[in-house]
PDB file of C-alpha atoms and ligand atoms in Angstrom:
ATOM      1  CA  MET A   1      21.060 -17.992  20.269  1.00  0.00           C
ATOM      2  CA  THR A   2      24.166 -18.178  18.080  1.00  0.00           C
ATOM      3  CA  TYR A   3      23.630 -16.776  14.586  1.00  0.00           C
ATOM      4  CA  ASP A   4      23.530 -19.540  11.949  1.00  0.00           C
ATOM      5  CA  THR A   5      25.199 -18.194   8.789  1.00  0.00           C
ATOM      6  CA  GLU A   6      23.565 -20.979   6.743  1.00  0.00           C
ATOM      7  CA  ASN A   7      19.971 -19.944   7.494  1.00  0.00           C
ATOM      8  CA  ILE A   8      17.791 -19.342   4.434  1.00  0.00           C
ATOM      9  CA  PHE A   9      17.646 -15.553   4.789  1.00  0.00           C
ATOM     10  CA  ALA A  10      21.443 -15.333   5.112  1.00  0.00           C
ATOM     11  CA  LYS A  11      21.593 -17.217   1.794  1.00  0.00           C
ATOM     12  CA  ILE A  12      19.072 -14.815   0.256  1.00  0.00           C
ATOM     13  CA  LEU A  13      21.109 -11.839   1.513  1.00  0.00           C
ATOM     14  CA  ARG A  14      24.267 -13.336  -0.033  1.00  0.00           C
ATOM     15  CA  GLY A  15      22.415 -13.794  -3.342  1.00  0.00           C
ATOM     16  CA  GLU A  16      22.673 -17.596  -3.190  1.00  0.00           C
ATOM     17  CA  ILE A  17      18.887 -18.011  -3.314  1.00  0.00           C
ATOM     18  CA  PRO A  18      16.647 -15.786  -5.464  1.00  0.00           C
ATOM     19  CA  ASN A  19      13.995 -13.513  -4.013  1.00  0.00           C
ATOM     20  CA  THR A  20      11.367 -11.107  -5.265  1.00  0.00           C
ATOM     21  CA  THR A  21      12.668  -7.845  -3.867  1.00  0.00           C
ATOM     22  CA  VAL A  22      10.185  -5.172  -2.850  1.00  0.00           C
ATOM     23  CA  TYR A  23      12.627  -2.675  -1.333  1.00  0.00           C
ATOM     24  CA  GLU A  24      16.327  -2.504  -0.496  1.00  0.00           C
ATOM     25  CA  ASN A  25      18.761  -0.090   1.085  1.00  0.00           C
ATOM     26  CA  GLU A  26      22.207  -0.353   2.706  1.00  0.00           C
ATOM     27  CA  TYR A  27      20.833  -2.004   5.854  1.00  0.00           C
ATOM     28  CA  VAL A  28      17.603  -3.724   4.853  1.00  0.00           C
ATOM     29  CA  LEU A  29      16.155  -6.102   2.262  1.00  0.00           C
ATOM     30  CA  ALA A  30      12.387  -6.564   1.885  1.00  0.00           C
ATOM     31  CA  PHE A  31      11.007  -9.357  -0.289  1.00  0.00           C
ATOM     32  CA  GLU A  32       7.832 -11.331  -0.903  1.00  0.00           C
ATOM     33  CA  ASP A  33       7.172 -14.319   1.339  1.00  0.00           C
ATOM     34  CA  ILE A  34       7.398 -17.581  -0.625  1.00  0.00           C
ATOM     35  CA  ASN A  35       4.257 -18.927   1.091  1.00  0.00           C
ATOM     36  CA  PRO A  36       1.986 -15.885   1.513  1.00  0.00           C
ATOM     37  CA  GLN A  37      -0.529 -15.936   4.359  1.00  0.00           C
ATOM     38  CA  ALA A  38      -2.423 -12.886   3.044  1.00  0.00           C
ATOM     39  CA  PRO A  39      -2.898 -11.214  -0.372  1.00  0.00           C
ATOM     40  CA  ILE A  40       0.190  -9.133   0.442  1.00  0.00           C
ATOM     41  CA  HIS A  41       2.904 -10.771   2.541  1.00  0.00           C
ATOM     42  CA  ILE A  42       6.313  -9.125   2.631  1.00  0.00           C
ATOM     43  CA  LEU A  43       9.287  -9.902   4.875  1.00  0.00           C
ATOM     44  CA  ILE A  44      11.566  -7.067   6.010  1.00  0.00           C
ATOM     45  CA  VAL A  45      15.026  -8.358   6.923  1.00  0.00           C
ATOM     46  CA  PRO A  46      18.008  -6.490   8.352  1.00  0.00           C
ATOM     47  CA  LYS A  47      21.246  -7.229   6.497  1.00  0.00           C
ATOM     48  CA  GLY A  48      23.174  -7.679   9.748  1.00  0.00           C
ATOM     49  CA  PRO A  49      23.460 -11.069  11.513  1.00  0.00           C
ATOM     50  CA  TYR A  50      20.650 -10.857  14.083  1.00  0.00           C
ATOM     51  CA  THR A  51      18.713 -13.930  15.152  1.00  0.00           C
ATOM     52  CA  ASP A  52      15.458 -12.281  16.209  1.00  0.00           C
ATOM     53  CA  MET A  53      13.750  -9.045  17.236  1.00  0.00           C
ATOM     54  CA  ALA A  54      15.156  -9.105  20.774  1.00  0.00           C
ATOM     55  CA  HIS A  55      18.707  -9.627  19.480  1.00  0.00           C
ATOM     56  CA  PHE A  56      18.281  -6.851  16.899  1.00  0.00           C
ATOM     57  CA  SER A  57      16.840  -4.329  19.350  1.00  0.00           C
ATOM     58  CA  LEU A  58      19.621  -5.097  21.854  1.00  0.00           C
ATOM     59  CA  SER A  59      22.617  -5.277  19.524  1.00  0.00           C
ATOM     60  CA  ALA A  60      22.016  -3.452  16.236  1.00  0.00           C
ATOM     61  CA  SER A  61      23.499   0.014  15.821  1.00  0.00           C
ATOM     62  CA  GLY A  62      21.321   3.108  15.925  1.00  0.00           C
ATOM     63  CA  GLU A  63      21.782   3.510  12.168  1.00  0.00           C
ATOM     64  CA  GLU A  64      20.598  -0.036  11.523  1.00  0.00           C
ATOM     65  CA  GLN A  65      17.590   0.394  13.804  1.00  0.00           C
ATOM     66  CA  VAL A  66      16.545   3.692  12.247  1.00  0.00           C
ATOM     67  CA  ALA A  67      16.983   2.283   8.735  1.00  0.00           C
ATOM     68  CA  PHE A  68      14.912  -0.776   9.635  1.00  0.00           C
ATOM     69  CA  THR A  69      12.088   1.283  11.138  1.00  0.00           C
ATOM     70  CA  LYS A  70      12.021   3.686   8.203  1.00  0.00           C
ATOM     71  CA  SER A  71      11.929   0.764   5.756  1.00  0.00           C
ATOM     72  CA  ILE A  72       8.532  -0.191   7.187  1.00  0.00           C
ATOM     73  CA  SER A  73       6.939   2.989   5.850  1.00  0.00           C
ATOM     74  CA  GLU A  74       8.725   2.531   2.510  1.00  0.00           C
ATOM     75  CA  VAL A  75       7.389  -1.009   2.142  1.00  0.00           C
ATOM     76  CA  VAL A  76       3.896   0.027   3.235  1.00  0.00           C
ATOM     77  CA  LYS A  77       3.950   2.792   0.605  1.00  0.00           C
ATOM     78  CA  ILE A  78       5.237   0.494  -2.180  1.00  0.00           C
ATOM     79  CA  ALA A  79       2.644  -2.165  -1.315  1.00  0.00           C
ATOM     80  CA  GLN A  80      -0.092   0.493  -1.207  1.00  0.00           C
ATOM     81  CA  LEU A  81      -1.174  -0.465   2.296  1.00  0.00           C
ATOM     82  CA  GLU A  82      -1.277   3.061   3.705  1.00  0.00           C
ATOM     83  CA  SER A  83      -5.040   3.571   3.507  1.00  0.00           C
ATOM     84  CA  THR A  84      -6.273   0.030   4.137  1.00  0.00           C
ATOM     85  CA  GLY A  85      -3.828  -0.914   6.897  1.00  0.00           C
ATOM     86  CA  PHE A  86      -1.746  -3.971   7.625  1.00  0.00           C
ATOM     87  CA  ARG A  87      -0.386  -6.197  10.362  1.00  0.00           C
ATOM     88  CA  ALA A  88       3.296  -6.457  11.357  1.00  0.00           C
ATOM     89  CA  ILE A  89       4.441  -9.640  13.098  1.00  0.00           C
ATOM     90  CA  ALA A  90       7.845 -10.716  14.420  1.00  0.00           C
ATOM     91  CA  ASN A  91       7.664 -14.380  15.414  1.00  0.00           C
ATOM     92  CA  THR A  92      10.336 -14.955  18.025  1.00  0.00           C
ATOM     93  CA  GLY A  93      11.761 -18.125  19.529  1.00  0.00           C
ATOM     94  CA  ILE A  94      10.051 -21.395  20.376  1.00  0.00           C
ATOM     95  CA  ASP A  95       6.701 -20.073  21.604  1.00  0.00           C
ATOM     96  CA  GLY A  96       6.590 -17.557  18.751  1.00  0.00           C
ATOM     97  CA  LEU A  97       7.064 -20.450  16.278  1.00  0.00           C
ATOM     98  CA  GLN A  98       9.940 -18.659  14.552  1.00  0.00           C
ATOM     99  CA  GLU A  99      11.122 -20.856  11.661  1.00  0.00           C
ATOM    100  CA  VAL A 100      13.968 -18.827  10.178  1.00  0.00           C
ATOM    101  CA  PRO A 101      16.594 -17.735  12.748  1.00  0.00           C
ATOM    102  CA  HIS A 102      17.350 -14.381  11.122  1.00  0.00           C
ATOM    103  CA  TYR A 103      15.252 -11.451  12.335  1.00  0.00           C
ATOM    104  CA  HIS A 104      12.390 -10.575   9.995  1.00  0.00           C
ATOM    105  CA  LEU A 105       9.218  -8.567  10.219  1.00  0.00           C
ATOM    106  CA  HIS A 106       6.175  -9.918   8.394  1.00  0.00           C
ATOM    107  CA  ILE A 107       4.025  -7.233   6.748  1.00  0.00           C
ATOM    108  CA  LEU A 108       0.587  -8.654   5.968  1.00  0.00           C
ATOM    109  CA  GLY A 109      -2.295  -6.910   4.249  1.00  0.00           C
ATOM    110  CA  GLY A 110      -4.458  -6.625   1.192  1.00  0.00           C
ATOM    111  CA  GLY A 111      -7.647  -7.748   2.954  1.00  0.00           C
ATOM    112  CA  PRO A 112      -9.150  -8.368   6.401  1.00  0.00           C
ATOM    113  CA  LEU A 113      -6.670 -10.421   8.422  1.00  0.00           C
ATOM    114  CA  GLY A 114      -8.852 -12.147  11.006  1.00  0.00           C
ATOM    115  CA  PRO A 115      -8.045 -12.590  14.690  1.00  0.00           C
ATOM    116  CA  MET A 116      -4.612 -11.553  15.891  1.00  0.00           C
ATOM    117  CA  VAL A 117      -3.833 -14.876  17.630  1.00  0.00           C
ATOM    118  CA  ASN A 118      -5.401 -18.341  17.448  1.00  0.00           C
ATOM    119  CA  LEU A 119      -4.486 -20.338  20.544  1.00  0.00           C
TER     120      LEU A 119
HETATM  121  P1  LIG B   1       8.853 -17.315  10.649  1.00  0.00           P
HETATM  122  O1  LIG B   1       7.996 -18.488  10.989  1.00  0.00           O
HETATM  123  O2  LIG B   1      10.323 -17.597  10.888  1.00  0.00           O
HETATM  124  O3  LIG B   1       8.380 -16.047  11.303  1.00  0.00           O
HETATM  125  O4  LIG B   1       8.632 -17.050   9.113  1.00  0.00           O
HETATM  126  C1  LIG B   1       9.496 -17.475   8.113  1.00  0.00           C
HETATM  127  C2  LIG B   1       8.856 -17.107   6.793  1.00  0.00           C
HETATM  128  O5  LIG B   1       9.825 -17.255   5.785  1.00  0.00           O
HETATM  129  C3  LIG B   1       7.659 -17.974   6.406  1.00  0.00           C
HETATM  130  O6  LIG B   1       6.517 -17.152   6.231  1.00  0.00           O
HETATM  131  C4  LIG B   1       8.101 -18.641   5.105  1.00  0.00           C
HETATM  132  O7  LIG B   1       7.069 -18.784   4.171  1.00  0.00           O
HETATM  133  C5  LIG B   1       9.200 -17.715   4.614  1.00  0.00           C
HETATM  134  N1  LIG B   1      10.235 -18.385   3.833  1.00  0.00           N
HETATM  135  C6  LIG B   1      10.889 -19.534   4.132  1.00  0.00           C
HETATM  136  N2  LIG B   1      11.790 -19.829   3.191  1.00  0.00           N
HETATM  137  C7  LIG B   1      11.707 -18.837   2.266  1.00  0.00           C
HETATM  138  C8  LIG B   1      12.407 -18.589   1.040  1.00  0.00           C
HETATM  139  O8  LIG B   1      13.278 -19.345   0.610  1.00  0.00           O
HETATM  140  N3  LIG B   1      12.067 -17.462   0.361  1.00  0.00           N
HETATM  141  C9  LIG B   1      11.096 -16.612   0.803  1.00  0.00           C
HETATM  142  N4  LIG B   1      10.835 -15.533   0.049  1.00  0.00           N
HETATM  143  N5  LIG B   1      10.432 -16.818   1.956  1.00  0.00           N
HETATM  144  C10 LIG B   1      10.727 -17.917   2.672  1.00  0.00           C
END
């Protein structure tokens, strides 16, 4: 998939659309989902132009991948999800019902989350 520079998260990363930032470093921005599906719903987004998880894991540099993985524990700590747990989801492609074509990891928590998948 070709990266669409006009996708909503690219606009957020460029500061064209506001967000409620939870955590940020050189490689990653994490912000609250605009339509939360759980009491806590945070999106972790790499700053590089990657369409989805498969693209990121194939093409991002080692530094970007380490920074992204470490940001998960930072976000979990900030959101105080360490003791109660959480769910991380990366919707990918058509079957994954991915809406925004810029890789993002959903961090969901703050209460029991129900079944993993409803088919
Ligand atoms: P996907 O279906 O691509 O995995 O999830 C996209 C997520 O982005 C959805 O949960 C949706 O609520 C969220 N989202 C879409 N537009 C915006 C926006 O403008 N700001 C924020 N903070 N979240 C958004």
